[in-house]
mmCIF file of C-alpha atoms in Angstrom:
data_model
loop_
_atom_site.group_PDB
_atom_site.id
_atom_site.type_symbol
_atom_site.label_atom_id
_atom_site.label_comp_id
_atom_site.label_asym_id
_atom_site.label_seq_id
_atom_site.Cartn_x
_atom_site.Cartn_y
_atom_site.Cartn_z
ATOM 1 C CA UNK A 1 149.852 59.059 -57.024
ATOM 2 C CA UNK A 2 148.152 62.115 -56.625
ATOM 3 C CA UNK A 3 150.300 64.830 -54.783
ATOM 4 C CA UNK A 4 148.144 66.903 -52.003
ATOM 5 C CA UNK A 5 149.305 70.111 -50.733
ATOM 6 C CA UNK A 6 148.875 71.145 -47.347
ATOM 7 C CA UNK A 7 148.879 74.295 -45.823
ATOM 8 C CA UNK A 8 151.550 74.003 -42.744
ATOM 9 C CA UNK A 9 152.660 71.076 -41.116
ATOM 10 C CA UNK A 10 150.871 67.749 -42.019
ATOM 11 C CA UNK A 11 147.412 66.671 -40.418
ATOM 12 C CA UNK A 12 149.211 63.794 -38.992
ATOM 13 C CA UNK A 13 152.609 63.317 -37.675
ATOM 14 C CA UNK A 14 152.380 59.615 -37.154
ATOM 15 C CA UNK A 15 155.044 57.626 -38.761
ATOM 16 C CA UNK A 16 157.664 60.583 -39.534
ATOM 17 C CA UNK A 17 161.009 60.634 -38.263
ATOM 18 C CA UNK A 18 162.201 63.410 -35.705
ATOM 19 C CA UNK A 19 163.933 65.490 -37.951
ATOM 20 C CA UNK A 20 161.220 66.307 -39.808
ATOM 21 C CA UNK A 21 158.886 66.983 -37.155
ATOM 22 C CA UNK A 22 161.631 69.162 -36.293
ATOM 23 C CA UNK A 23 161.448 71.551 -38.836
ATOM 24 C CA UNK A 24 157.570 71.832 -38.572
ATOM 25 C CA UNK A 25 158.332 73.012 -35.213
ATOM 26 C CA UNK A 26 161.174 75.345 -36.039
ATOM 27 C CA UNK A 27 159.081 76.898 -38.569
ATOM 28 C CA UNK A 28 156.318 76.909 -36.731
ATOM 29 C CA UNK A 29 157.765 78.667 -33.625
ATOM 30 C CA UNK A 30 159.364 81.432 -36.292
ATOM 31 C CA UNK A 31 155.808 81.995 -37.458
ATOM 32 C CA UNK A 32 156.649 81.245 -41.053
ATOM 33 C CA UNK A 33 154.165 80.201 -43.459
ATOM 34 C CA UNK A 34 155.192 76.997 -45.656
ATOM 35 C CA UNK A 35 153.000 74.575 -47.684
ATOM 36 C CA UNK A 36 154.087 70.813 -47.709
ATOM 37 C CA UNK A 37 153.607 67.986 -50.129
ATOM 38 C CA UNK A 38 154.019 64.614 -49.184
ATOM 39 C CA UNK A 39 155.290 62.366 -52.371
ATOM 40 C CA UNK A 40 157.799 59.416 -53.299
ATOM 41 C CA UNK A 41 161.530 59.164 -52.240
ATOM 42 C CA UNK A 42 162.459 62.110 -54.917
ATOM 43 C CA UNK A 43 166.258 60.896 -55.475
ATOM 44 C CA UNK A 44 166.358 62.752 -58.741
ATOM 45 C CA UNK A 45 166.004 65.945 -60.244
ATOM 46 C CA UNK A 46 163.665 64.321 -63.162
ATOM 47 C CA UNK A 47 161.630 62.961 -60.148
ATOM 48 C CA UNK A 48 161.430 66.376 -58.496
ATOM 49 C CA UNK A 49 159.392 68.115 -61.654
ATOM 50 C CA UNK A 50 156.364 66.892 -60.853
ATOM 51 C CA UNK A 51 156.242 67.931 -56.842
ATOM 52 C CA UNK A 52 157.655 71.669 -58.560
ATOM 53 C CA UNK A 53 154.488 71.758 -60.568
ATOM 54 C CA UNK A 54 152.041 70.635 -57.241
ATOM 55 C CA UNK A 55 154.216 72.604 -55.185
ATOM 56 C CA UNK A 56 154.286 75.854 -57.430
ATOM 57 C CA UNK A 57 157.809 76.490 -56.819
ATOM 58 C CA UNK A 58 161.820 75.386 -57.854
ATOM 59 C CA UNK A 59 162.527 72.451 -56.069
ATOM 60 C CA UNK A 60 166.380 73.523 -54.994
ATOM 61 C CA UNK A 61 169.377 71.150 -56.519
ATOM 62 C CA UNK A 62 171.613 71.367 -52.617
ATOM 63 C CA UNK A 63 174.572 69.842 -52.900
ATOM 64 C CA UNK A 64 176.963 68.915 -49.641
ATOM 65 C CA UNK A 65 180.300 69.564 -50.513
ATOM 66 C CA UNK A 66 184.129 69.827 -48.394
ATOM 67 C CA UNK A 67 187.986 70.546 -49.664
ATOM 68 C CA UNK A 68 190.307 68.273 -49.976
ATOM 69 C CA UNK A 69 191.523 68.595 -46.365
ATOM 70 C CA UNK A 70 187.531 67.866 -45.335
ATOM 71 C CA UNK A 71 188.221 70.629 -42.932
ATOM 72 C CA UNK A 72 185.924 73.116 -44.763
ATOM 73 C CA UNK A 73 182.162 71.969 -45.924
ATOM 74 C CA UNK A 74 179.815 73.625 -47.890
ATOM 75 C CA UNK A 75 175.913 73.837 -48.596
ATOM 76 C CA UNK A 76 175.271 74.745 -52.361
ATOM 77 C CA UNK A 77 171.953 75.805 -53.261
ATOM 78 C CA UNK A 78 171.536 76.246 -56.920
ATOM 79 C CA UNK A 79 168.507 75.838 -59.274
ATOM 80 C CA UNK A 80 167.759 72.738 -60.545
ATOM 81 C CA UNK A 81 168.196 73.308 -63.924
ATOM 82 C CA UNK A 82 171.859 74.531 -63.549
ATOM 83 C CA UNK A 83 175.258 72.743 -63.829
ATOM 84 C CA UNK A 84 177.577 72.515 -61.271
ATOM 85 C CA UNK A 85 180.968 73.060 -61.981
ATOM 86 C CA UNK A 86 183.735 72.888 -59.185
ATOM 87 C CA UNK A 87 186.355 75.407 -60.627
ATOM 88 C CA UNK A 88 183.421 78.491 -61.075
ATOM 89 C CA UNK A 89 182.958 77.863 -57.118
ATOM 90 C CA UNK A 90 186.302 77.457 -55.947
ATOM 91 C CA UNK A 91 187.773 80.499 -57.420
ATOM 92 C CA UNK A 92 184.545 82.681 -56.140
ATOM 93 C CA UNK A 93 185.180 81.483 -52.356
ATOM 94 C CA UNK A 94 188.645 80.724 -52.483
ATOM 95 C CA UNK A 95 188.911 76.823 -51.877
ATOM 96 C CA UNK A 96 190.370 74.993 -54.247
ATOM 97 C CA UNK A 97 189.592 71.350 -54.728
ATOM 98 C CA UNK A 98 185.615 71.316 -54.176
ATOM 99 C CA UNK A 99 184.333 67.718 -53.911
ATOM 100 C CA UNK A 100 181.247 66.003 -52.597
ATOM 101 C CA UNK A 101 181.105 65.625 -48.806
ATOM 102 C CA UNK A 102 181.218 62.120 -47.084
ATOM 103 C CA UNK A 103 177.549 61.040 -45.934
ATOM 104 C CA UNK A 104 179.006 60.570 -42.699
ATOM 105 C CA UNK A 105 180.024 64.355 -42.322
ATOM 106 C CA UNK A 106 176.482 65.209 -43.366
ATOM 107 C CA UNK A 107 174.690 63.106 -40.964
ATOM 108 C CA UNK A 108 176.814 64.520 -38.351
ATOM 109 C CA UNK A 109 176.474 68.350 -38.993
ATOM 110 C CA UNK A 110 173.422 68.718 -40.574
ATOM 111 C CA UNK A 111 171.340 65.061 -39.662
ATOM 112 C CA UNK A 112 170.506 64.380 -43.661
ATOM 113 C CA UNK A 113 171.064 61.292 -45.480
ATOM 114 C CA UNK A 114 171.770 62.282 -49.400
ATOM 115 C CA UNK A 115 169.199 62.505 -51.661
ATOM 116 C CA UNK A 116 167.392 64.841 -48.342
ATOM 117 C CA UNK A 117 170.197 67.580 -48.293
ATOM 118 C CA UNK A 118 168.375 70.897 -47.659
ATOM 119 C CA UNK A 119 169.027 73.970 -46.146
ATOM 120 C CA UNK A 120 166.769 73.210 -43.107
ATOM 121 C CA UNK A 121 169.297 70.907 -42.164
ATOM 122 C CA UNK A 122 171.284 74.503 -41.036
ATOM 123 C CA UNK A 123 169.115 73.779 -38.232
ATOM 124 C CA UNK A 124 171.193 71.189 -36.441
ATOM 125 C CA UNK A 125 174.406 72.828 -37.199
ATOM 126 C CA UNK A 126 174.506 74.386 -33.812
ATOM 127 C CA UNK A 127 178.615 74.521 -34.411
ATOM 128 C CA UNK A 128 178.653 76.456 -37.539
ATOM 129 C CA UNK A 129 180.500 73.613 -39.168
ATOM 130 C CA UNK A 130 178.620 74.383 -42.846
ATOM 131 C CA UNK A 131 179.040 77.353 -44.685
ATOM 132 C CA UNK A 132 175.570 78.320 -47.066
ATOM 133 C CA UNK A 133 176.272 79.117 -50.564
ATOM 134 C CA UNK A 134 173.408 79.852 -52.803
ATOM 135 C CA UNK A 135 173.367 80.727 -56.564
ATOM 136 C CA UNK A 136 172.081 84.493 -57.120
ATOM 137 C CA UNK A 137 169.054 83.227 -59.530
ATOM 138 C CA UNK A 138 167.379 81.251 -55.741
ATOM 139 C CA UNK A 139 167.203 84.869 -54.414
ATOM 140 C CA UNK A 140 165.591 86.197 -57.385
ATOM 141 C CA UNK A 141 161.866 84.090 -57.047
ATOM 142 C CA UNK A 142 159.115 84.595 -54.498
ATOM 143 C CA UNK A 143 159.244 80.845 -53.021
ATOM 144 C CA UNK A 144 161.623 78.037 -52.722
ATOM 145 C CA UNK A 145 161.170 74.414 -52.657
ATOM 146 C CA UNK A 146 163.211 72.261 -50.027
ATOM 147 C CA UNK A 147 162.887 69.342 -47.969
ATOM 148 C CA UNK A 148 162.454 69.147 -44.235
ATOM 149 C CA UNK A 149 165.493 66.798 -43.635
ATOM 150 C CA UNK A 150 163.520 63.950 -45.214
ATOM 151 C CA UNK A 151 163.419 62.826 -49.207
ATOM 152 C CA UNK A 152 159.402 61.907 -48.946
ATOM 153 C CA UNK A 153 158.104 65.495 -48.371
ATOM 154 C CA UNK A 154 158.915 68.933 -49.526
ATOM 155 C CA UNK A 155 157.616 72.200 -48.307
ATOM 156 C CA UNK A 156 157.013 75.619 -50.269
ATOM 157 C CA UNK A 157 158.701 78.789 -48.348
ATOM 158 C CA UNK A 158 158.751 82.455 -49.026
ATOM 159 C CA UNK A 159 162.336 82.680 -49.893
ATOM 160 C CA UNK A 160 163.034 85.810 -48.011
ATOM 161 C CA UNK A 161 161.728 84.182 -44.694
ATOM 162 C CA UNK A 162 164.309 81.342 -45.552
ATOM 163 C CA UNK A 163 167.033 83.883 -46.057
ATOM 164 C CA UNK A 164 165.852 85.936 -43.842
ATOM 165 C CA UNK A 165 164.448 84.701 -40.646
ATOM 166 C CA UNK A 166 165.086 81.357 -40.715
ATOM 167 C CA UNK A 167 168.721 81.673 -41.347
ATOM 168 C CA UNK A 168 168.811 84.447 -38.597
ATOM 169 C CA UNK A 169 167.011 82.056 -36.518
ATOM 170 C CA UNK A 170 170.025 79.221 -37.130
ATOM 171 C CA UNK A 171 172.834 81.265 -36.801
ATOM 172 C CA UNK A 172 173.701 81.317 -40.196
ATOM 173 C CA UNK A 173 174.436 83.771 -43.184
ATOM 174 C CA UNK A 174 174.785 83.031 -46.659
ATOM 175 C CA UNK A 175 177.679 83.698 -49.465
ATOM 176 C CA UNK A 176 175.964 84.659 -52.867
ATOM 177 C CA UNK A 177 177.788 82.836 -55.549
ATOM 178 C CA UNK A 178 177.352 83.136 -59.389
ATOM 179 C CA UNK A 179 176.922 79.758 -61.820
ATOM 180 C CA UNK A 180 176.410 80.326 -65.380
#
């Protein structure tokens, strides 16, 4: 399948679910430039390498994670080639226990289904429920890769509109965390 990039939000919007027309329009009303790609259910990271190389930027590994309690949630953006490891993030924000969030509490604070987590899903959290963490090395590149809420597209952002004006736009700041 041949991946085709387009400049903005799709020709066609036919078909798509809400959410994702959502964050056309979100990003649209910020006047933010984005590219978009549409491609198979990417459910990996091995799948994700080939919409990186159409897209011409790091897919993000975002990972949806909560305490023990599940009183406290978390959005982890880290490159995709790094390792997660739960005791390097817990000591730098000072929650022990890390684990993967129930799908449930996903769906309800950011409306994404895993294998679609993405920080435009900071979007529906109108009740600051989700705390952004993102791994220094994201800041460091010129674009980001990211789904809009969906697994079967990805878009291409500057990442200082991302961190910039489209977090500001949410409601939303971001802790800078390092992974080695």
């Amino acid at each position: 399948m041949k991946l085709i990039l387009n400049h903005g939000r799709p020709d066609s919007v036919d078909g798509r679910l809400k959410k994702e027309i959502k964050v056309y329009d979100v990003l649209d009303s910020l006047g933010m430039e984005y590219e978009q790609i549409d491609h198979a259910p990417a459910m990996t990271m091995e799948v994700c390498r080939d919409i990186d190389e159409a897209l011409g930027a790091t897919i993000c590994k975002n990972l949806f994670l909560c305490n023990r309690q599940k009183t406290q949630f978390y959005l982890l953006m880290i490159p995709g080639d790094k390792a997660f490891h739960t005791k390097e993030i817990s000591s730098q924000i000072r929650s022990a226990r890390l684990s993967f969030g129930d799908p449930e509490f996903m769906e309800e604070f950011l409306d994404i289904t895993p294998g679609a987590v993405s920080v435009m899903g900071l979007m529906n959290d109108t009740g600051n429920h989700v705390r952004l963490l993102v791994d220094e090395d994201i800041l460091k590149g010129e674009f980001l890769g990211c789904h809009p809420c969906v697994n079967t597209s990805s878009l291409k952002l500057r990442t200082r509109d991302v961190f910039g004006t489209f977090l500001n736009a949410v409601h939303h700041d971001m802790t800078v965390v390092h992974l080695s």
